PDB file of C-alpha atoms and ligand atoms in Angstrom:
ATOM      1  CA  MET A   1     159.528  17.543 163.431  1.00 81.00           C
ATOM      2  CA  PRO A   2     158.279  14.954 160.894  1.00 88.00           C
ATOM      3  CA  TRP A   3     155.417  12.586 161.788  1.00 93.00           C
ATOM      4  CA  THR A   4     156.889   9.087 162.066  1.00 94.00           C
ATOM      5  CA  ARG A   5     154.119   6.814 163.352  1.00 97.00           C
ATOM      6  CA  GLN A   6     152.406   4.337 161.056  1.00 97.00           C
ATOM      7  CA  HIS A   7     149.724   3.436 163.617  1.00 98.00           C
ATOM      8  CA  LEU A   8     147.559   5.413 166.034  1.00 98.00           C
ATOM      9  CA  LEU A   9     147.020   3.067 168.966  1.00 98.00           C
ATOM     10  CA  THR A  10     146.900   5.104 172.177  1.00 98.00           C
ATOM     11  CA  ILE A  11     147.238   8.641 173.512  1.00 98.00           C
ATOM     12  CA  GLU A  12     149.392   7.268 176.317  1.00 98.00           C
ATOM     13  CA  GLU A  13     152.255   6.566 173.905  1.00 98.00           C
ATOM     14  CA  LEU A  14     152.109   9.988 172.185  1.00 98.00           C
ATOM     15  CA  ALA A  15     154.414  12.828 173.139  1.00 98.00           C
ATOM     16  CA  ARG A  16     152.844  16.237 173.666  1.00 98.00           C
ATOM     17  CA  ALA A  17     154.500  17.387 170.415  1.00 97.00           C
ATOM     18  CA  GLU A  18     152.756  14.582 168.499  1.00 97.00           C
ATOM     19  CA  ILE A  19     149.377  15.568 169.943  1.00 98.00           C
ATOM     20  CA  GLU A  20     150.101  19.144 168.852  1.00 97.00           C
ATOM     21  CA  GLN A  21     150.963  17.894 165.342  1.00 96.00           C
ATOM     22  CA  ILE A  22     147.653  16.042 165.053  1.00 97.00           C
ATOM     23  CA  LEU A  23     145.693  19.050 166.354  1.00 97.00           C
ATOM     24  CA  ALA A  24     147.472  21.429 163.952  1.00 96.00           C
ATOM     25  CA  THR A  25     146.808  19.072 161.033  1.00 96.00           C
ATOM     26  CA  ALA A  26     143.160  18.795 162.095  1.00 97.00           C
ATOM     27  CA  ALA A  27     142.889  22.597 162.187  1.00 97.00           C
ATOM     28  CA  ALA A  28     144.202  22.723 158.605  1.00 96.00           C
ATOM     29  CA  PHE A  29     141.645  20.127 157.521  1.00 96.00           C
ATOM     30  CA  LYS A  30     138.878  21.992 159.350  1.00 97.00           C
ATOM     31  CA  ALA A  31     139.761  25.068 157.270  1.00 95.00           C
ATOM     32  CA  VAL A  32     139.525  22.917 154.122  1.00 94.00           C
ATOM     33  CA  LEU A  33     136.070  21.708 155.254  1.00 94.00           C
ATOM     34  CA  GLY A  34     134.926  25.335 155.285  1.00 93.00           C
ATOM     35  CA  ARG A  35     135.702  25.706 151.572  1.00 94.00           C
ATOM     36  CA  LYS A  36     133.267  25.189 148.722  1.00 93.00           C
ATOM     37  CA  VAL A  37     135.239  22.135 147.547  1.00 93.00           C
ATOM     38  CA  LYS A  38     135.857  20.088 150.672  1.00 93.00           C
ATOM     39  CA  LYS A  39     137.610  17.088 149.179  1.00 94.00           C
ATOM     40  CA  VAL A  40     141.416  16.745 149.083  1.00 95.00           C
ATOM     41  CA  PRO A  41     143.347  14.134 147.087  1.00 95.00           C
ATOM     42  CA  ALA A  42     145.619  13.029 149.954  1.00 95.00           C
ATOM     43  CA  LEU A  43     144.492   9.362 150.030  1.00 97.00           C
ATOM     44  CA  ARG A  44     143.452   9.000 146.385  1.00 97.00           C
ATOM     45  CA  GLY A  45     143.961   5.387 145.266  1.00 97.00           C
ATOM     46  CA  LYS A  46     144.032   4.060 148.844  1.00 98.00           C
ATOM     47  CA  THR A  47     141.410   1.827 150.441  1.00 98.00           C
ATOM     48  CA  VAL A  48     140.456   2.249 154.091  1.00 98.00           C
ATOM     49  CA  VAL A  49     138.542  -0.582 155.787  1.00 98.00           C
ATOM     50  CA  ASN A  50     136.425   0.287 158.833  1.00 98.00           C
ATOM     51  CA  LEU A  51     136.591  -2.921 160.859  1.00 98.00           C
ATOM     52  CA  PHE A  52     134.006  -2.225 163.565  1.00 97.00           C
ATOM     53  CA  LEU A  53     133.270  -5.288 165.693  1.00 96.00           C
ATOM     54  CA  GLU A  54     131.402  -3.281 168.346  1.00 95.00           C
ATOM     55  CA  PRO A  55     128.444  -0.928 167.716  1.00 94.00           C
ATOM     56  CA  SER A  56     129.160   2.689 166.772  1.00 96.00           C
ATOM     57  CA  THR A  57     127.370   5.649 165.225  1.00 97.00           C
ATOM     58  CA  ARG A  58     129.646   8.707 165.525  1.00 98.00           C
ATOM     59  CA  THR A  59     133.062   7.109 165.203  1.00 98.00           C
ATOM     60  CA  ARG A  60     132.213   4.828 162.281  1.00 98.00           C
ATOM     61  CA  LEU A  61     130.391   7.502 160.294  1.00 98.00           C
ATOM     62  CA  SER A  62     133.007  10.185 160.895  1.00 98.00           C
ATOM     63  CA  PHE A  63     135.897   7.876 159.957  1.00 98.00           C
ATOM     64  CA  GLU A  64     133.947   7.032 156.807  1.00 98.00           C
ATOM     65  CA  MET A  65     133.349  10.711 156.015  1.00 98.00           C
ATOM     66  CA  ALA A  66     136.962  11.590 156.830  1.00 98.00           C
ATOM     67  CA  ALA A  67     138.343   8.907 154.516  1.00 98.00           C
ATOM     68  CA  LYS A  68     135.993   9.960 151.687  1.00 98.00           C
ATOM     69  CA  LEU A  69     136.954  13.631 152.093  1.00 97.00           C
ATOM     70  CA  LEU A  70     140.574  12.504 151.713  1.00 97.00           C
ATOM     71  CA  SER A  71     139.526  10.803 148.438  1.00 97.00           C
ATOM     72  CA  ALA A  72     140.102   7.265 149.749  1.00 98.00           C
ATOM     73  CA  ASP A  73     137.857   4.352 148.844  1.00 98.00           C
ATOM     74  CA  VAL A  74     136.112   3.197 152.028  1.00 98.00           C
ATOM     75  CA  ILE A  75     134.703  -0.196 152.915  1.00 97.00           C
ATOM     76  CA  SER A  76     132.681  -0.510 156.102  1.00 94.00           C
ATOM     77  CA  PHE A  77     132.844  -4.068 157.362  1.00 91.00           C
ATOM     78  CA  ASP A  78     129.405  -5.492 158.165  1.00 89.00           C
ATOM     79  CA  ALA A  79     130.159  -7.605 161.238  1.00 90.00           C
ATOM     80  CA  ASP A  80     126.678  -9.175 161.411  1.00 91.00           C
ATOM     81  CA  ARG A  81     126.943 -10.520 157.839  1.00 91.00           C
ATOM     82  CA  SER A  82     130.617 -11.441 157.973  1.00 93.00           C
ATOM     83  CA  SER A  83     132.387 -14.722 158.626  1.00 94.00           C
ATOM     84  CA  THR A  84     133.121 -13.585 162.190  1.00 94.00           C
ATOM     85  CA  THR A  85     129.598 -14.978 162.866  1.00 93.00           C
ATOM     86  CA  LYS A  86     130.977 -18.384 161.746  1.00 94.00           C
ATOM     87  CA  GLY A  87     133.808 -18.176 164.244  1.00 94.00           C
ATOM     88  CA  GLU A  88     136.527 -16.512 162.171  1.00 96.00           C
ATOM     89  CA  SER A  89     139.112 -14.903 164.450  1.00 97.00           C
ATOM     90  CA  LEU A  90     140.195 -11.252 164.462  1.00 97.00           C
ATOM     91  CA  ARG A  91     143.611 -12.384 163.273  1.00 98.00           C
ATOM     92  CA  ASP A  92     142.230 -14.229 160.230  1.00 97.00           C
ATOM     93  CA  THR A  93     139.710 -11.497 159.440  1.00 97.00           C
ATOM     94  CA  ALA A  94     142.406  -8.809 159.495  1.00 98.00           C
ATOM     95  CA  GLN A  95     144.905 -10.860 157.492  1.00 98.00           C
ATOM     96  CA  ASN A  96     142.251 -11.466 154.838  1.00 98.00           C
ATOM     97  CA  ILE A  97     141.463  -7.736 154.671  1.00 98.00           C
ATOM     98  CA  GLN A  98     145.174  -7.069 154.167  1.00 98.00           C
ATOM     99  CA  ALA A  99     145.327  -9.806 151.507  1.00 98.00           C
ATOM    100  CA  LEU A 100     142.516  -7.969 149.692  1.00 98.00           C
ATOM    101  CA  ASN A 101     144.979  -5.069 149.361  1.00 98.00           C
ATOM    102  CA  ALA A 102     143.448  -2.714 151.904  1.00 98.00           C
ATOM    103  CA  ASP A 103     145.833   0.129 152.706  1.00 98.00           C
ATOM    104  CA  MET A 104     144.632   0.887 156.230  1.00 98.00           C
ATOM    105  CA  ILE A 105     142.406  -0.625 158.931  1.00 98.00           C
ATOM    106  CA  VAL A 106     140.345   1.372 161.433  1.00 98.00           C
ATOM    107  CA  LEU A 107     139.510  -1.036 164.264  1.00 98.00           C
ATOM    108  CA  ARG A 108     136.858  -0.947 166.968  1.00 98.00           C
ATOM    109  CA  HIS A 109     136.883  -4.008 169.188  1.00 97.00           C
ATOM    110  CA  SER A 110     135.722  -5.007 172.661  1.00 96.00           C
ATOM    111  CA  ALA A 111     139.174  -6.344 173.577  1.00 97.00           C
ATOM    112  CA  GLY A 112     141.664  -3.857 174.987  1.00 98.00           C
ATOM    113  CA  GLY A 113     144.978  -4.198 173.142  1.00 98.00           C
ATOM    114  CA  SER A 114     143.452  -5.546 169.905  1.00 98.00           C
ATOM    115  CA  PRO A 115     144.760  -2.605 167.781  1.00 98.00           C
ATOM    116  CA  LEU A 116     148.282  -3.173 169.154  1.00 98.00           C
ATOM    117  CA  TYR A 117     147.950  -6.875 168.333  1.00 98.00           C
ATOM    118  CA  LEU A 118     146.949  -6.118 164.719  1.00 98.00           C
ATOM    119  CA  SER A 119     149.701  -3.512 164.368  1.00 98.00           C
ATOM    120  CA  LYS A 120     152.272  -6.227 165.118  1.00 98.00           C
ATOM    121  CA  LEU A 121     150.624  -8.731 162.787  1.00 98.00           C
ATOM    122  CA  LEU A 122     150.006  -6.557 159.707  1.00 98.00           C
ATOM    123  CA  HIS A 123     152.190  -4.312 157.576  1.00 98.00           C
ATOM    124  CA  ILE A 124     149.443  -1.720 156.921  1.00 98.00           C
ATOM    125  CA  PRO A 125     148.517   1.128 159.317  1.00 98.00           C
ATOM    126  CA  VAL A 126     146.063   0.393 162.127  1.00 98.00           C
ATOM    127  CA  VAL A 127     144.017   3.170 163.727  1.00 98.00           C
ATOM    128  CA  ASN A 128     142.321   2.513 167.062  1.00 98.00           C
ATOM    129  CA  ALA A 129     138.635   3.498 167.009  1.00 98.00           C
ATOM    130  CA  GLY A 130     138.077   2.271 170.586  1.00 98.00           C
ATOM    131  CA  ASP A 131     139.399  -0.915 172.220  1.00 98.00           C
ATOM    132  CA  GLY A 132     137.389  -2.196 175.172  1.00 96.00           C
ATOM    133  CA  ALA A 133     137.845  -0.074 178.286  1.00 96.00           C
ATOM    134  CA  HIS A 134     141.408   0.748 177.254  1.00 98.00           C
ATOM    135  CA  GLU A 135     141.610   3.783 174.922  1.00 98.00           C
ATOM    136  CA  HIS A 136     139.650   5.800 172.358  1.00 98.00           C
ATOM    137  CA  PRO A 137     142.397   8.071 171.056  1.00 98.00           C
ATOM    138  CA  THR A 138     140.523   9.895 168.296  1.00 98.00           C
ATOM    139  CA  GLN A 139     137.681  10.726 170.720  1.00 98.00           C
ATOM    140  CA  ALA A 140     140.136  12.367 173.125  1.00 98.00           C
ATOM    141  CA  LEU A 141     141.800  14.235 170.260  1.00 98.00           C
ATOM    142  CA  LEU A 142     138.477  15.655 169.064  1.00 98.00           C
ATOM    143  CA  ASP A 143     137.594  16.499 172.669  1.00 98.00           C
ATOM    144  CA  VAL A 144     140.786  18.496 173.299  1.00 98.00           C
ATOM    145  CA  PHE A 145     140.464  20.078 169.828  1.00 98.00           C
ATOM    146  CA  THR A 146     136.953  21.275 170.800  1.00 98.00           C
ATOM    147  CA  MET A 147     138.092  22.476 174.237  1.00 98.00           C
ATOM    148  CA  ARG A 148     140.900  24.505 172.649  1.00 98.00           C
ATOM    149  CA  GLU A 149     138.456  26.085 170.200  1.00 98.00           C
ATOM    150  CA  LYS A 150     136.320  27.180 173.157  1.00 98.00           C
ATOM    151  CA  LEU A 151     138.953  27.942 175.809  1.00 98.00           C
ATOM    152  CA  GLY A 152     142.290  28.425 174.042  1.00 98.00           C
ATOM    153  CA  ASP A 153     145.395  27.061 175.764  1.00 98.00           C
ATOM    154  CA  LEU A 154     144.429  24.252 178.155  1.00 98.00           C
ATOM    155  CA  ARG A 155     147.331  24.772 180.570  1.00 98.00           C
ATOM    156  CA  GLY A 156     145.843  25.278 184.026  1.00 98.00           C
ATOM    157  CA  ARG A 157     142.276  24.779 182.810  1.00 98.00           C
ATOM    158  CA  LYS A 158     140.120  22.669 185.108  1.00 98.00           C
ATOM    159  CA  VAL A 159     138.405  19.696 183.488  1.00 98.00           C
ATOM    160  CA  VAL A 160     135.983  17.464 185.422  1.00 98.00           C
ATOM    161  CA  ILE A 161     135.256  14.034 183.946  1.00 98.00           C
ATOM    162  CA  LEU A 162     132.085  12.759 185.595  1.00 97.00           C
ATOM    163  CA  GLY A 163     130.619   9.279 185.502  1.00 95.00           C
ATOM    164  CA  ASP A 164     131.750   5.729 184.895  1.00 93.00           C
ATOM    165  CA  ILE A 165     135.501   6.338 184.821  1.00 96.00           C
ATOM    166  CA  LEU A 166     136.488   2.740 185.599  1.00 95.00           C
ATOM    167  CA  PHE A 167     135.052   1.253 182.405  1.00 93.00           C
ATOM    168  CA  SER A 168     135.603   4.246 180.117  1.00 96.00           C
ATOM    169  CA  ARG A 169     138.174   4.258 177.314  1.00 97.00           C
ATOM    170  CA  VAL A 170     137.165   7.878 176.660  1.00 98.00           C
ATOM    171  CA  ALA A 171     138.177   8.821 180.215  1.00 98.00           C
ATOM    172  CA  ARG A 172     141.555   7.100 179.928  1.00 98.00           C
ATOM    173  CA  SER A 173     142.434   8.693 176.597  1.00 98.00           C
ATOM    174  CA  ASN A 174     141.255  12.115 177.779  1.00 98.00           C
ATOM    175  CA  ILE A 175     143.251  11.836 181.005  1.00 98.00           C
ATOM    176  CA  HIS A 176     146.410  11.168 178.982  1.00 98.00           C
ATOM    177  CA  ALA A 177     145.698  13.927 176.434  1.00 98.00           C
ATOM    178  CA  LEU A 178     144.644  16.576 178.945  1.00 98.00           C
ATOM    179  CA  THR A 179     147.486  16.007 181.394  1.00 98.00           C
ATOM    180  CA  LYS A 180     150.000  16.134 178.509  1.00 98.00           C
ATOM    181  CA  LEU A 181     148.477  19.453 177.429  1.00 98.00           C
ATOM    182  CA  GLY A 182     148.780  20.837 180.970  1.00 98.00           C
ATOM    183  CA  ALA A 183     145.131  20.757 182.073  1.00 98.00           C
ATOM    184  CA  ASP A 184     144.140  20.069 185.657  1.00 98.00           C
ATOM    185  CA  VAL A 185     141.874  16.981 185.597  1.00 98.00           C
ATOM    186  CA  THR A 186     139.455  15.736 188.288  1.00 98.00           C
ATOM    187  CA  VAL A 187     137.559  12.470 187.874  1.00 98.00           C
ATOM    188  CA  VAL A 188     134.260  12.301 189.766  1.00 97.00           C
ATOM    189  CA  GLY A 189     131.612   9.665 190.409  1.00 96.00           C
ATOM    190  CA  PRO A 190     130.685   6.870 192.837  1.00 94.00           C
ATOM    191  CA  ALA A 191     133.676   5.304 194.593  1.00 94.00           C
ATOM    192  CA  THR A 192     132.976   1.962 192.924  1.00 93.00           C
ATOM    193  CA  LEU A 193     133.381   3.564 189.470  1.00 94.00           C
ATOM    194  CA  VAL A 194     136.081   6.092 190.391  1.00 96.00           C
ATOM    195  CA  PRO A 195     138.723   4.224 192.401  1.00 95.00           C
ATOM    196  CA  LEU A 196     141.513   6.116 194.126  1.00 96.00           C
ATOM    197  CA  TRP A 197     144.164   4.404 192.007  1.00 96.00           C
ATOM    198  CA  PHE A 198     143.298   6.759 189.121  1.00 97.00           C
ATOM    199  CA  ARG A 199     145.510   9.262 191.018  1.00 98.00           C
ATOM    200  CA  ALA A 200     148.474   7.352 189.576  1.00 98.00           C
ATOM    201  CA  LEU A 201     147.507   8.829 186.173  1.00 98.00           C
ATOM    202  CA  GLY A 202     148.087  12.367 187.471  1.00 98.00           C
ATOM    203  CA  VAL A 203     144.470  13.353 188.181  1.00 98.00           C
ATOM    204  CA  ARG A 204     142.455  14.282 191.269  1.00 98.00           C
ATOM    205  CA  VAL A 205     139.820  11.775 192.399  1.00 98.00           C
ATOM    206  CA  SER A 206     136.610  13.080 193.969  1.00 97.00           C
ATOM    207  CA  HIS A 207     133.348  11.498 195.014  1.00 96.00           C
ATOM    208  CA  GLU A 208     131.714  14.827 195.858  1.00 95.00           C
ATOM    209  CA  LEU A 209     130.097  16.568 192.919  1.00 96.00           C
ATOM    210  CA  ARG A 210     129.421  20.096 194.150  1.00 97.00           C
ATOM    211  CA  SER A 211     132.982  21.030 195.098  1.00 96.00           C
ATOM    212  CA  ALA A 212     134.353  19.437 191.909  1.00 96.00           C
ATOM    213  CA  LEU A 213     131.972  21.398 189.672  1.00 97.00           C
ATOM    214  CA  ALA A 214     132.506  24.742 191.433  1.00 96.00           C
ATOM    215  CA  ASP A 215     135.701  25.784 189.646  1.00 96.00           C
ATOM    216  CA  ALA A 216     135.470  23.613 186.489  1.00 98.00           C
ATOM    217  CA  ASP A 217     136.002  25.152 183.039  1.00 98.00           C
ATOM    218  CA  VAL A 218     134.738  21.950 181.434  1.00 98.00           C
ATOM    219  CA  VAL A 219     132.494  19.150 182.655  1.00 98.00           C
ATOM    220  CA  MET A 220     132.671  16.028 180.509  1.00 98.00           C
ATOM    221  CA  LEU A 221     129.904  13.525 181.186  1.00 97.00           C
ATOM    222  CA  LEU A 222     130.202   9.807 180.548  1.00 97.00           C
ATOM    223  CA  ARG A 223     127.439   7.275 180.299  1.00 90.00           C
ATOM    224  CA  ILE A 224     127.330   4.120 182.410  1.00 83.00           C
ATOM    225  CA  GLN A 225     129.070   1.433 180.345  1.00 71.00           C
ATOM    226  CA  HIS A 226     126.638  -1.367 181.167  1.00 69.00           C
ATOM    227  CA  GLU A 227     128.130  -3.552 178.416  1.00 70.00           C
ATOM    228  CA  ARG A 228     131.475  -3.717 180.245  1.00 65.00           C
ATOM    229  CA  GLN A 229     130.261  -4.135 183.831  1.00 64.00           C
ATOM    230  CA  ALA A 230     130.147  -7.734 185.038  1.00 59.00           C
ATOM    231  CA  ALA A 231     128.466  -6.787 188.333  1.00 62.00           C
ATOM    232  CA  GLY A 232     126.376  -3.906 189.674  1.00 69.00           C
ATOM    233  CA  HIS A 233     128.603  -1.027 190.749  1.00 74.00           C
ATOM    234  CA  PHE A 234     125.687   1.008 192.148  1.00 73.00           C
ATOM    235  CA  PRO A 235     122.218   0.041 193.383  1.00 72.00           C
ATOM    236  CA  SER A 236     120.209   1.305 190.399  1.00 82.00           C
ATOM    237  CA  VAL A 237     120.335   3.714 187.467  1.00 87.00           C
ATOM    238  CA  GLY A 238     117.833   5.912 189.331  1.00 85.00           C
ATOM    239  CA  GLU A 239     120.126   6.078 192.344  1.00 89.00           C
ATOM    240  CA  TYR A 240     123.104   6.982 190.128  1.00 89.00           C
ATOM    241  CA  THR A 241     121.098   9.804 188.554  1.00 93.00           C
ATOM    242  CA  SER A 242     119.956  11.085 191.934  1.00 92.00           C
ATOM    243  CA  MET A 243     123.573  11.298 193.146  1.00 93.00           C
ATOM    244  CA  PHE A 244     125.576  12.184 190.020  1.00 94.00           C
ATOM    245  CA  GLY A 245     123.255  13.078 187.117  1.00 95.00           C
ATOM    246  CA  LEU A 246     123.780  16.605 185.765  1.00 97.00           C
ATOM    247  CA  ASN A 247     120.527  18.521 186.117  1.00 96.00           C
ATOM    248  CA  LYS A 248     119.611  22.200 186.184  1.00 96.00           C
ATOM    249  CA  THR A 249     120.184  22.530 189.936  1.00 96.00           C
ATOM    250  CA  ARG A 250     123.660  21.036 189.738  1.00 97.00           C
ATOM    251  CA  ALA A 251     124.546  22.940 186.568  1.00 97.00           C
ATOM    252  CA  ALA A 252     123.977  26.119 188.609  1.00 97.00           C
ATOM    253  CA  TRP A 253     127.028  25.098 190.679  1.00 97.00           C
ATOM    254  CA  LEU A 254     129.181  25.563 187.552  1.00 97.00           C
ATOM    255  CA  LYS A 255     130.788  28.860 186.545  1.00 97.00           C
ATOM    256  CA  PRO A 256     128.538  30.676 184.009  1.00 96.00           C
ATOM    257  CA  ASP A 257     131.038  30.147 181.178  1.00 97.00           C
ATOM    258  CA  ALA A 258     131.824  26.472 181.880  1.00 98.00           C
ATOM    259  CA  ILE A 259     131.117  24.189 178.930  1.00 98.00           C
ATOM    260  CA  ILE A 260     129.360  20.805 178.942  1.00 98.00           C
ATOM    261  CA  MET A 261     130.752  17.920 176.873  1.00 98.00           C
ATOM    262  CA  HIS A 262     129.738  14.318 176.228  1.00 98.00           C
ATOM    263  CA  PRO A 263     131.301  11.833 173.788  1.00 98.00           C
ATOM    264  CA  GLY A 264     127.925  10.217 173.086  1.00 96.00           C
ATOM    265  CA  PRO A 265     125.832   8.196 172.999  1.00 96.00           C
ATOM    266  CA  ILE A 266     123.829  10.208 175.536  1.00 95.00           C
ATOM    267  CA  ASN A 267     121.418   8.596 177.949  1.00 93.00           C
ATOM    268  CA  ARG A 268     119.073  11.549 178.436  1.00 95.00           C
ATOM    269  CA  GLY A 269     117.696  11.758 181.947  1.00 94.00           C
ATOM    270  CA  VAL A 270     120.421   9.484 183.335  1.00 93.00           C
ATOM    271  CA  GLU A 271     123.852  11.185 183.270  1.00 93.00           C
ATOM    272  CA  ILE A 272     122.485  14.434 181.782  1.00 96.00           C
ATOM    273  CA  ASP A 273     119.086  16.111 181.562  1.00 96.00           C
ATOM    274  CA  SER A 274     117.831  16.975 178.083  1.00 97.00           C
ATOM    275  CA  GLU A 275     117.622  20.692 178.730  1.00 95.00           C
ATOM    276  CA  LEU A 276     121.359  20.777 179.509  1.00 97.00           C
ATOM    277  CA  ALA A 277     122.348  18.527 176.617  1.00 97.00           C
ATOM    278  CA  ASP A 278     120.505  20.902 174.281  1.00 97.00           C
ATOM    279  CA  SER A 279     121.527  24.120 176.047  1.00 97.00           C
ATOM    280  CA  GLY A 280     123.853  26.875 174.798  1.00 96.00           C
ATOM    281  CA  ARG A 281     126.654  25.702 177.098  1.00 96.00           C
ATOM    282  CA  SER A 282     126.645  22.217 175.558  1.00 98.00           C
ATOM    283  CA  VAL A 283     129.265  21.631 172.821  1.00 98.00           C
ATOM    284  CA  ILE A 284     128.245  18.016 172.240  1.00 98.00           C
ATOM    285  CA  LEU A 285     127.418  18.411 168.550  1.00 98.00           C
ATOM    286  CA  GLN A 286     130.521  20.568 167.936  1.00 98.00           C
ATOM    287  CA  GLN A 287     132.522  17.610 169.270  1.00 98.00           C
ATOM    288  CA  VAL A 288     130.888  15.388 166.645  1.00 98.00           C
ATOM    289  CA  THR A 289     131.601  17.874 163.836  1.00 98.00           C
ATOM    290  CA  ASN A 290     135.241  18.242 164.900  1.00 98.00           C
ATOM    291  CA  GLY A 291     135.591  14.465 164.771  1.00 98.00           C
ATOM    292  CA  ILE A 292     135.692  14.642 160.969  1.00 98.00           C
ATOM    293  CA  ALA A 293     138.719  16.968 160.756  1.00 98.00           C
ATOM    294  CA  VAL A 294     140.512  15.171 163.589  1.00 98.00           C
ATOM    295  CA  ARG A 295     140.008  11.777 161.937  1.00 98.00           C
ATOM    296  CA  MET A 296     141.091  13.184 158.579  1.00 98.00           C
ATOM    297  CA  ALA A 297     144.315  14.261 160.314  1.00 98.00           C
ATOM    298  CA  CYS A 298     144.857  10.838 161.896  1.00 98.00           C
ATOM    299  CA  LEU A 299     144.272   8.931 158.638  1.00 98.00           C
ATOM    300  CA  TYR A 300     146.414  11.371 156.665  1.00 97.00           C
ATOM    301  CA  LEU A 301     149.368  11.215 159.066  1.00 97.00           C
ATOM    302  CA  CYS A 302     149.279   7.416 159.494  1.00 98.00           C
ATOM    303  CA  ALA A 303     149.191   7.064 155.698  1.00 97.00           C
ATOM    304  CA  GLY A 304     152.508   8.928 155.523  1.00 94.00           C
ATOM    305  CA  GLY A 305     151.350  12.546 155.129  1.00 90.00           C
ATOM    306  CA  GLN A 306     153.210  15.351 156.869  1.00 83.00           C
ATOM    307  CA  PRO A 307     151.502  18.097 158.882  1.00 80.00           C
ATOM    308  CA  GLU A 308     152.993  20.922 156.775  1.00 76.00           C
ATOM    309  CA  HIS A 309     151.858  19.345 153.485  1.00 76.00           C
ATOM    310  CA  VAL A 310     148.072  19.293 153.985  1.00 74.00           C
ATOM    311  CA  LEU A 311     146.957  19.346 150.396  1.00 52.00           C
ATOM    312  CA  ALA A 312     144.942  21.858 148.424  1.00 48.00           C
ATOM    313  CA  PRO A 313     141.409  20.947 147.276  1.00 46.00           C
ATOM    314  CA  VAL A 314     140.968  18.773 144.179  1.00 44.00           C
TER     315      VAL A 314
HETATM  316  N1  LIG B 401     131.764   8.513 171.100  1.00 63.39           N
HETATM  317  C1  LIG B 401     131.648   7.340 170.453  1.00 63.39           C
HETATM  318  O1  LIG B 401     132.606   6.555 170.379  1.00 63.39           O
HETATM  319  O2  LIG B 401     130.424   7.109 169.912  1.00 63.39           O
HETATM  320  P1  LIG B 401     130.060   5.837 169.022  1.00 63.39           P
HETATM  321  O3  LIG B 401     130.128   4.635 169.911  1.00 63.39           O
HETATM  322  O4  LIG B 401     128.681   6.097 168.482  1.00 63.39           O
HETATM  323  O5  LIG B 401     131.075   5.745 167.920  1.00 63.39           O
END
């Protein structure tokens, strides 16, 4: 089946077969990254603009590395020194980037739906690098890629997503990706951050940590998204940690081979203790590494590449 999408906006809109195509393409790029010459000419002559209007470390740097490894020219937009500080709108900023002959925009923005908006406005591909509390598709893709490396087929595997589910784009994208790949997902946390209506997305909702962790193959921790919460959803950070933080005692409730994931940034001592974040069962840094190959796949496919034509090194 050929890849037909110009944009990568959400996991929700992808069919399982499309997720499989991205993961297979990422696996091919990961093999290329293991070679002496890591660069491929797939995007030679193209310019990718990273339009990040919200802070980022992992996503921005790995999109930049991915584009460079595909031989694209990359421009990382400096929001603090741009005309957005003078009131220029997203629409005008993006149209000017297109007028400068950019070939692709990678967008991070605090407004959910902003990548969809740009995809309708522009004629160049738009890749969503996180839009508000809506979706973070490439994060979920690198998460399921990492889980499959560790666990194989995800059908029937039990994945617990623990933390601030309500305000998390990572949770939403992972719920869509994991349920499409046949995993059994439970979302866990305080009732104010894990409302029962998440059941409509095909997941279990739990507010009781011990029973949820007992049969998990994966526990994915999320930080509290203070920047998106208009009001307190729990009495204090200390109280959250005392009820839901993953510490050594609670990690003992997990099966011995269960893996610990986190999309980052980590708040050590809040949602996860340092000794667990740095332990042998943590795959947090493998997630970051896999982000390069997964983002290479997303850029390559949206630029018109086909999964079966992943190119040889330069
Ligand atoms: N996981 C993630 O999106 O991290 P950054 O905000 O650092 O990109």
